[in-house]
mmCIF file of N, CA and C in Angstrom:
data_model
loop_
_atom_site.group_PDB
_atom_site.id
_atom_site.type_symbol
_atom_site.label_atom_id
_atom_site.label_comp_id
_atom_site.label_asym_id
_atom_site.label_seq_id
_atom_site.Cartn_x
_atom_site.Cartn_y
_atom_site.Cartn_z
ATOM 1 N N MET F 1 -35.413 61.586 -120.783
ATOM 2 C CA MET F 1 -34.037 61.786 -120.751
ATOM 3 C C MET F 1 -33.456 61.660 -122.210
ATOM 4 N N HIS F 2 -32.423 62.296 -122.486
ATOM 5 C CA HIS F 2 -31.787 62.297 -123.884
ATOM 6 C C HIS F 2 -30.415 61.636 -123.948
ATOM 7 N N VAL F 3 -30.250 60.779 -124.930
ATOM 8 C CA VAL F 3 -28.866 60.180 -125.228
ATOM 9 C C VAL F 3 -28.626 60.393 -126.705
ATOM 10 N N GLN F 4 -27.424 60.310 -126.968
ATOM 11 C CA GLN F 4 -26.973 60.423 -128.402
ATOM 12 C C GLN F 4 -26.594 59.016 -128.948
ATOM 13 N N LEU F 5 -27.177 58.653 -130.165
ATOM 14 C CA LEU F 5 -26.864 57.408 -130.748
ATOM 15 C C LEU F 5 -26.025 57.635 -132.044
ATOM 16 N N GLU F 6 -24.913 57.021 -132.156
ATOM 17 C CA GLU F 6 -24.067 57.143 -133.294
ATOM 18 C C GLU F 6 -23.973 55.800 -133.913
ATOM 19 N N LEU F 7 -24.282 55.648 -135.198
ATOM 20 C CA LEU F 7 -24.168 54.345 -135.898
ATOM 21 C C LEU F 7 -23.300 54.577 -137.050
ATOM 22 N N TYR F 8 -22.243 53.693 -137.283
ATOM 23 C CA TYR F 8 -21.256 53.895 -138.320
ATOM 24 C C TYR F 8 -21.380 52.728 -139.399
ATOM 25 N N ALA F 9 -20.758 53.098 -140.588
ATOM 26 C CA ALA F 9 -20.750 52.268 -141.665
ATOM 27 C C ALA F 9 -22.141 51.630 -142.063
ATOM 28 N N SER F 10 -22.198 50.351 -142.159
ATOM 29 C CA SER F 10 -23.427 49.758 -142.748
ATOM 30 C C SER F 10 -24.596 49.787 -141.657
ATOM 31 N N LEU F 11 -24.337 50.230 -140.472
ATOM 32 C CA LEU F 11 -25.331 50.384 -139.435
ATOM 33 C C LEU F 11 -26.184 51.684 -139.512
ATOM 34 N N MET F 12 -25.574 52.541 -140.311
ATOM 35 C CA MET F 12 -26.204 53.903 -140.415
ATOM 36 C C MET F 12 -27.630 53.807 -140.967
ATOM 37 N N LYS F 13 -27.937 52.752 -141.701
ATOM 38 C CA LYS F 13 -29.347 52.697 -142.248
ATOM 39 C C LYS F 13 -30.399 52.425 -141.217
ATOM 40 N N HIS F 14 -30.034 52.197 -139.903
ATOM 41 C CA HIS F 14 -30.899 52.007 -138.741
ATOM 42 C C HIS F 14 -31.264 53.289 -138.126
ATOM 43 N N LEU F 15 -30.607 54.294 -138.534
ATOM 44 C CA LEU F 15 -30.919 55.612 -137.894
ATOM 45 C C LEU F 15 -32.239 56.154 -138.278
ATOM 46 N N PRO F 16 -32.904 56.922 -137.467
ATOM 47 C CA PRO F 16 -34.185 57.540 -137.887
ATOM 48 C C PRO F 16 -33.908 58.638 -138.841
ATOM 49 N N PRO F 17 -34.986 59.067 -139.576
ATOM 50 C CA PRO F 17 -34.804 60.187 -140.664
ATOM 51 C C PRO F 17 -34.286 61.410 -140.142
ATOM 52 N N GLN F 18 -34.456 61.759 -138.792
ATOM 53 C CA GLN F 18 -33.918 63.073 -138.405
ATOM 54 C C GLN F 18 -32.513 63.056 -138.041
ATOM 55 N N ALA F 19 -31.844 61.995 -138.261
ATOM 56 C CA ALA F 19 -30.366 61.843 -137.971
ATOM 57 C C ALA F 19 -29.619 62.738 -138.958
ATOM 58 N N VAL F 20 -28.498 63.242 -138.403
ATOM 59 C CA VAL F 20 -27.637 64.099 -139.179
ATOM 60 C C VAL F 20 -26.349 63.325 -139.285
ATOM 61 N N ARG F 21 -26.012 63.025 -140.527
ATOM 62 C CA ARG F 21 -24.869 62.106 -140.832
ATOM 63 C C ARG F 21 -24.958 60.842 -140.126
ATOM 64 N N HIS F 22 -24.248 60.532 -139.057
ATOM 65 C CA HIS F 22 -24.234 59.263 -138.340
ATOM 66 C C HIS F 22 -24.721 59.376 -136.941
ATOM 67 N N ARG F 23 -25.321 60.446 -136.678
ATOM 68 C CA ARG F 23 -25.782 60.604 -135.194
ATOM 69 C C ARG F 23 -27.220 61.177 -135.086
ATOM 70 N N VAL F 24 -27.739 60.933 -133.938
ATOM 71 C CA VAL F 24 -29.060 61.517 -133.588
ATOM 72 C C VAL F 24 -29.205 61.515 -132.106
ATOM 73 N N THR F 25 -29.901 62.541 -131.603
ATOM 74 C CA THR F 25 -30.220 62.694 -130.210
ATOM 75 C C THR F 25 -31.628 62.154 -130.007
ATOM 76 N N VAL F 26 -31.873 61.153 -129.117
ATOM 77 C CA VAL F 26 -33.140 60.595 -128.905
ATOM 78 C C VAL F 26 -33.609 60.693 -127.568
ATOM 79 N N GLU F 27 -34.885 60.741 -127.300
ATOM 80 C CA GLU F 27 -35.453 60.726 -125.939
ATOM 81 C C GLU F 27 -35.740 59.259 -125.555
ATOM 82 N N VAL F 28 -35.372 58.867 -124.419
ATOM 83 C CA VAL F 28 -35.491 57.519 -123.913
ATOM 84 C C VAL F 28 -36.029 57.581 -122.514
ATOM 85 N N ALA F 29 -36.623 56.392 -122.099
ATOM 86 C CA ALA F 29 -37.072 56.319 -120.760
ATOM 87 C C ALA F 29 -35.867 56.035 -119.783
ATOM 88 N N PRO F 30 -35.886 56.564 -118.541
ATOM 89 C CA PRO F 30 -34.855 56.287 -117.572
ATOM 90 C C PRO F 30 -34.774 54.796 -117.411
ATOM 91 N N GLY F 31 -33.614 54.295 -117.217
ATOM 92 C CA GLY F 31 -33.419 52.895 -116.977
ATOM 93 C C GLY F 31 -33.060 52.058 -118.247
ATOM 94 N N ILE F 32 -33.141 52.691 -119.442
ATOM 95 C CA ILE F 32 -32.848 52.000 -120.627
ATOM 96 C C ILE F 32 -31.365 51.669 -120.735
ATOM 97 N N THR F 33 -31.148 50.435 -121.342
ATOM 98 C CA THR F 33 -29.765 49.951 -121.428
ATOM 99 C C THR F 33 -29.349 50.237 -122.923
ATOM 100 N N ALA F 34 -28.059 50.096 -123.245
ATOM 101 C CA ALA F 34 -27.533 50.242 -124.543
ATOM 102 C C ALA F 34 -28.137 49.124 -125.424
ATOM 103 N N HIS F 35 -28.301 47.907 -124.842
ATOM 104 C CA HIS F 35 -28.923 46.853 -125.620
ATOM 105 C C HIS F 35 -30.385 47.143 -126.162
ATOM 106 N N ALA F 36 -31.161 47.684 -125.147
ATOM 107 C CA ALA F 36 -32.522 48.078 -125.412
ATOM 108 C C ALA F 36 -32.624 49.221 -126.380
ATOM 109 N N LEU F 37 -31.665 50.174 -126.316
ATOM 110 C CA LEU F 37 -31.575 51.303 -127.286
ATOM 111 C C LEU F 37 -31.341 50.658 -128.676
ATOM 112 N N LEU F 38 -30.445 49.753 -128.866
ATOM 113 C CA LEU F 38 -30.097 49.181 -130.112
ATOM 114 C C LEU F 38 -31.267 48.354 -130.677
ATOM 115 N N GLU F 39 -32.004 47.759 -129.764
ATOM 116 C CA GLU F 39 -33.222 46.990 -130.147
ATOM 117 C C GLU F 39 -34.249 47.892 -130.701
ATOM 118 N N ARG F 40 -34.379 49.019 -130.040
ATOM 119 C CA ARG F 40 -35.420 50.066 -130.390
ATOM 120 C C ARG F 40 -35.241 50.475 -131.807
ATOM 121 N N TYR F 41 -33.893 50.562 -132.255
ATOM 122 C CA TYR F 41 -33.625 50.989 -133.625
ATOM 123 C C TYR F 41 -33.287 49.821 -134.568
ATOM 124 N N ARG F 42 -33.641 48.649 -134.125
ATOM 125 C CA ARG F 42 -33.524 47.368 -134.897
ATOM 126 C C ARG F 42 -32.091 47.185 -135.435
ATOM 127 N N VAL F 43 -31.149 47.459 -134.545
ATOM 128 C CA VAL F 43 -29.699 47.175 -134.927
ATOM 129 C C VAL F 43 -29.483 45.723 -134.413
ATOM 130 N N PRO F 44 -29.145 44.849 -135.440
ATOM 131 C CA PRO F 44 -28.957 43.487 -135.125
ATOM 132 C C PRO F 44 -27.865 43.234 -134.150
ATOM 133 N N VAL F 45 -28.028 42.536 -133.127
ATOM 134 C CA VAL F 45 -27.094 42.326 -132.099
ATOM 135 C C VAL F 45 -25.683 41.827 -132.643
ATOM 136 N N GLU F 46 -25.788 40.865 -133.566
ATOM 137 C CA GLU F 46 -24.593 40.329 -134.186
ATOM 138 C C GLU F 46 -23.751 41.401 -135.006
ATOM 139 N N GLN F 47 -24.427 42.424 -135.341
ATOM 140 C CA GLN F 47 -23.727 43.488 -136.136
ATOM 141 C C GLN F 47 -23.227 44.618 -135.241
ATOM 142 N N ALA F 48 -23.664 44.621 -133.932
ATOM 143 C CA ALA F 48 -23.144 45.664 -132.985
ATOM 144 C C ALA F 48 -21.882 45.072 -132.393
ATOM 145 N N HIS F 49 -20.795 45.150 -133.183
ATOM 146 C CA HIS F 49 -19.504 44.479 -132.822
ATOM 147 C C HIS F 49 -18.779 45.404 -131.808
ATOM 148 N N LEU F 50 -18.608 46.646 -132.035
ATOM 149 C CA LEU F 50 -17.925 47.542 -131.161
ATOM 150 C C LEU F 50 -18.937 48.554 -130.670
ATOM 151 N N VAL F 51 -19.216 48.580 -129.376
ATOM 152 C CA VAL F 51 -20.135 49.486 -128.755
ATOM 153 C C VAL F 51 -19.427 50.262 -127.723
ATOM 154 N N LEU F 52 -19.485 51.622 -127.803
ATOM 155 C CA LEU F 52 -18.777 52.479 -126.861
ATOM 156 C C LEU F 52 -19.840 53.262 -126.169
ATOM 157 N N ARG F 53 -19.680 53.525 -124.820
ATOM 158 C CA ARG F 53 -20.468 54.435 -124.102
ATOM 159 C C ARG F 53 -19.624 55.556 -123.623
ATOM 160 N N ASN F 54 -19.807 56.779 -124.133
ATOM 161 C CA ASN F 54 -18.898 57.927 -123.794
ATOM 162 C C ASN F 54 -17.450 57.553 -124.031
ATOM 163 N N GLY F 55 -17.161 56.811 -125.174
ATOM 164 C CA GLY F 55 -15.758 56.468 -125.527
ATOM 165 C C GLY F 55 -15.199 55.232 -124.905
ATOM 166 N N VAL F 56 -15.959 54.538 -123.939
ATOM 167 C CA VAL F 56 -15.442 53.518 -123.292
ATOM 168 C C VAL F 56 -16.122 52.170 -123.832
ATOM 169 N N PHE F 57 -15.372 51.111 -124.063
ATOM 170 C CA PHE F 57 -15.955 49.903 -124.642
ATOM 171 C C PHE F 57 -16.910 49.239 -123.653
ATOM 172 N N LEU F 58 -18.045 48.756 -124.162
ATOM 173 C CA LEU F 58 -18.978 48.054 -123.375
ATOM 174 C C LEU F 58 -19.004 46.559 -123.751
ATOM 175 N N HIS F 59 -18.672 45.650 -122.838
ATOM 176 C CA HIS F 59 -18.777 44.260 -123.047
ATOM 177 C C HIS F 59 -20.303 43.883 -123.077
ATOM 178 N N GLN F 60 -20.604 42.789 -123.626
ATOM 179 C CA GLN F 60 -21.920 42.364 -123.891
ATOM 180 C C GLN F 60 -22.738 42.420 -122.696
ATOM 181 N N GLU F 61 -22.228 41.963 -121.595
ATOM 182 C CA GLU F 61 -23.032 41.947 -120.344
ATOM 183 C C GLU F 61 -23.294 43.329 -119.788
ATOM 184 N N GLU F 62 -22.445 44.261 -120.103
ATOM 185 C CA GLU F 62 -22.547 45.683 -119.677
ATOM 186 C C GLU F 62 -23.727 46.281 -120.526
ATOM 187 N N ARG F 63 -23.706 46.004 -121.752
ATOM 188 C CA ARG F 63 -24.780 46.538 -122.776
ATOM 189 C C ARG F 63 -26.229 46.116 -122.248
ATOM 190 N N GLU F 64 -26.292 45.004 -121.603
ATOM 191 C CA GLU F 64 -27.602 44.368 -121.308
ATOM 192 C C GLU F 64 -27.994 44.829 -119.762
ATOM 193 N N ARG F 65 -26.967 45.124 -118.989
ATOM 194 C CA ARG F 65 -27.217 45.417 -117.555
ATOM 195 C C ARG F 65 -27.222 46.872 -117.144
ATOM 196 N N ASP F 66 -26.282 47.600 -117.697
ATOM 197 C CA ASP F 66 -26.080 48.997 -117.120
ATOM 198 C C ASP F 66 -27.053 50.007 -117.703
ATOM 199 N N ALA F 67 -27.779 50.663 -116.916
ATOM 200 C CA ALA F 67 -28.701 51.792 -117.414
ATOM 201 C C ALA F 67 -27.948 53.002 -117.864
ATOM 202 N N LEU F 68 -28.381 53.537 -119.020
ATOM 203 C CA LEU F 68 -27.824 54.733 -119.516
ATOM 204 C C LEU F 68 -28.277 55.968 -118.718
ATOM 205 N N GLU F 69 -27.423 57.034 -118.789
ATOM 206 C CA GLU F 69 -27.723 58.231 -118.042
ATOM 207 C C GLU F 69 -27.913 59.456 -119.066
ATOM 208 N N GLU F 70 -28.499 60.417 -118.641
ATOM 209 C CA GLU F 70 -28.753 61.656 -119.387
ATOM 210 C C GLU F 70 -27.461 62.030 -120.071
ATOM 211 N N GLY F 71 -27.493 62.280 -121.371
ATOM 212 C CA GLY F 71 -26.358 62.839 -122.068
ATOM 213 C C GLY F 71 -25.384 61.779 -122.523
ATOM 214 N N ASP F 72 -25.556 60.554 -122.208
ATOM 215 C CA ASP F 72 -24.655 59.508 -122.637
ATOM 216 C C ASP F 72 -24.603 59.499 -124.219
ATOM 217 N N VAL F 73 -23.502 59.076 -124.745
ATOM 218 C CA VAL F 73 -23.289 58.832 -126.193
ATOM 219 C C VAL F 73 -22.924 57.375 -126.398
ATOM 220 N N ILE F 74 -23.838 56.743 -127.167
ATOM 221 C CA ILE F 74 -23.604 55.272 -127.562
ATOM 222 C C ILE F 74 -23.179 55.372 -129.072
ATOM 223 N N ALA F 75 -22.009 54.827 -129.256
ATOM 224 C CA ALA F 75 -21.412 54.763 -130.598
ATOM 225 C C ALA F 75 -21.166 53.293 -130.963
ATOM 226 N N VAL F 76 -21.679 52.833 -132.182
ATOM 227 C CA VAL F 76 -21.674 51.463 -132.600
ATOM 228 C C VAL F 76 -21.033 51.260 -133.998
ATOM 229 N N TRP F 77 -20.155 50.338 -134.075
ATOM 230 C CA TRP F 77 -19.570 49.915 -135.364
ATOM 231 C C TRP F 77 -19.806 48.448 -135.624
ATOM 232 N N PRO F 78 -20.065 48.093 -136.870
ATOM 233 C CA PRO F 78 -20.224 46.668 -137.246
ATOM 234 C C PRO F 78 -18.791 46.007 -137.321
ATOM 235 N N PRO F 79 -18.781 44.682 -137.412
ATOM 236 C CA PRO F 79 -17.470 44.057 -137.583
ATOM 237 C C PRO F 79 -16.927 44.436 -139.004
ATOM 238 N N VAL F 80 -15.618 44.521 -139.140
ATOM 239 C CA VAL F 80 -15.025 44.971 -140.299
ATOM 240 C C VAL F 80 -13.923 43.926 -140.681
ATOM 241 N N ALA F 81 -13.729 43.852 -142.001
ATOM 242 C CA ALA F 81 -12.565 42.976 -142.423
ATOM 243 C C ALA F 81 -11.670 43.847 -143.238
ATOM 244 N N GLY F 82 -10.402 43.426 -143.291
ATOM 245 C CA GLY F 82 -9.458 44.258 -144.059
ATOM 246 C C GLY F 82 -8.196 43.513 -144.279
ATOM 247 N N GLY F 83 -7.324 44.045 -144.941
ATOM 248 C CA GLY F 83 -6.087 43.277 -145.185
ATOM 249 C C GLY F 83 -4.923 44.102 -145.440
#
């Protein structure tokens, strides 16, 4: 099955070489969770501050529990500071 992974800002360095800009479509096994997908690409959990699935925020427990589906888009941003 295929899902799209989007990593932003400092997390972009974890994308595989075939990524275009900040996104890549990857093949994954059925039943994979957002947490497992991020582990696969070595995205540090503490840096995955804002995680969206198809534009909807995922709480930590949802990232670890809910299986992704064909065509899902997982977008991740690190914590940011500003003033």
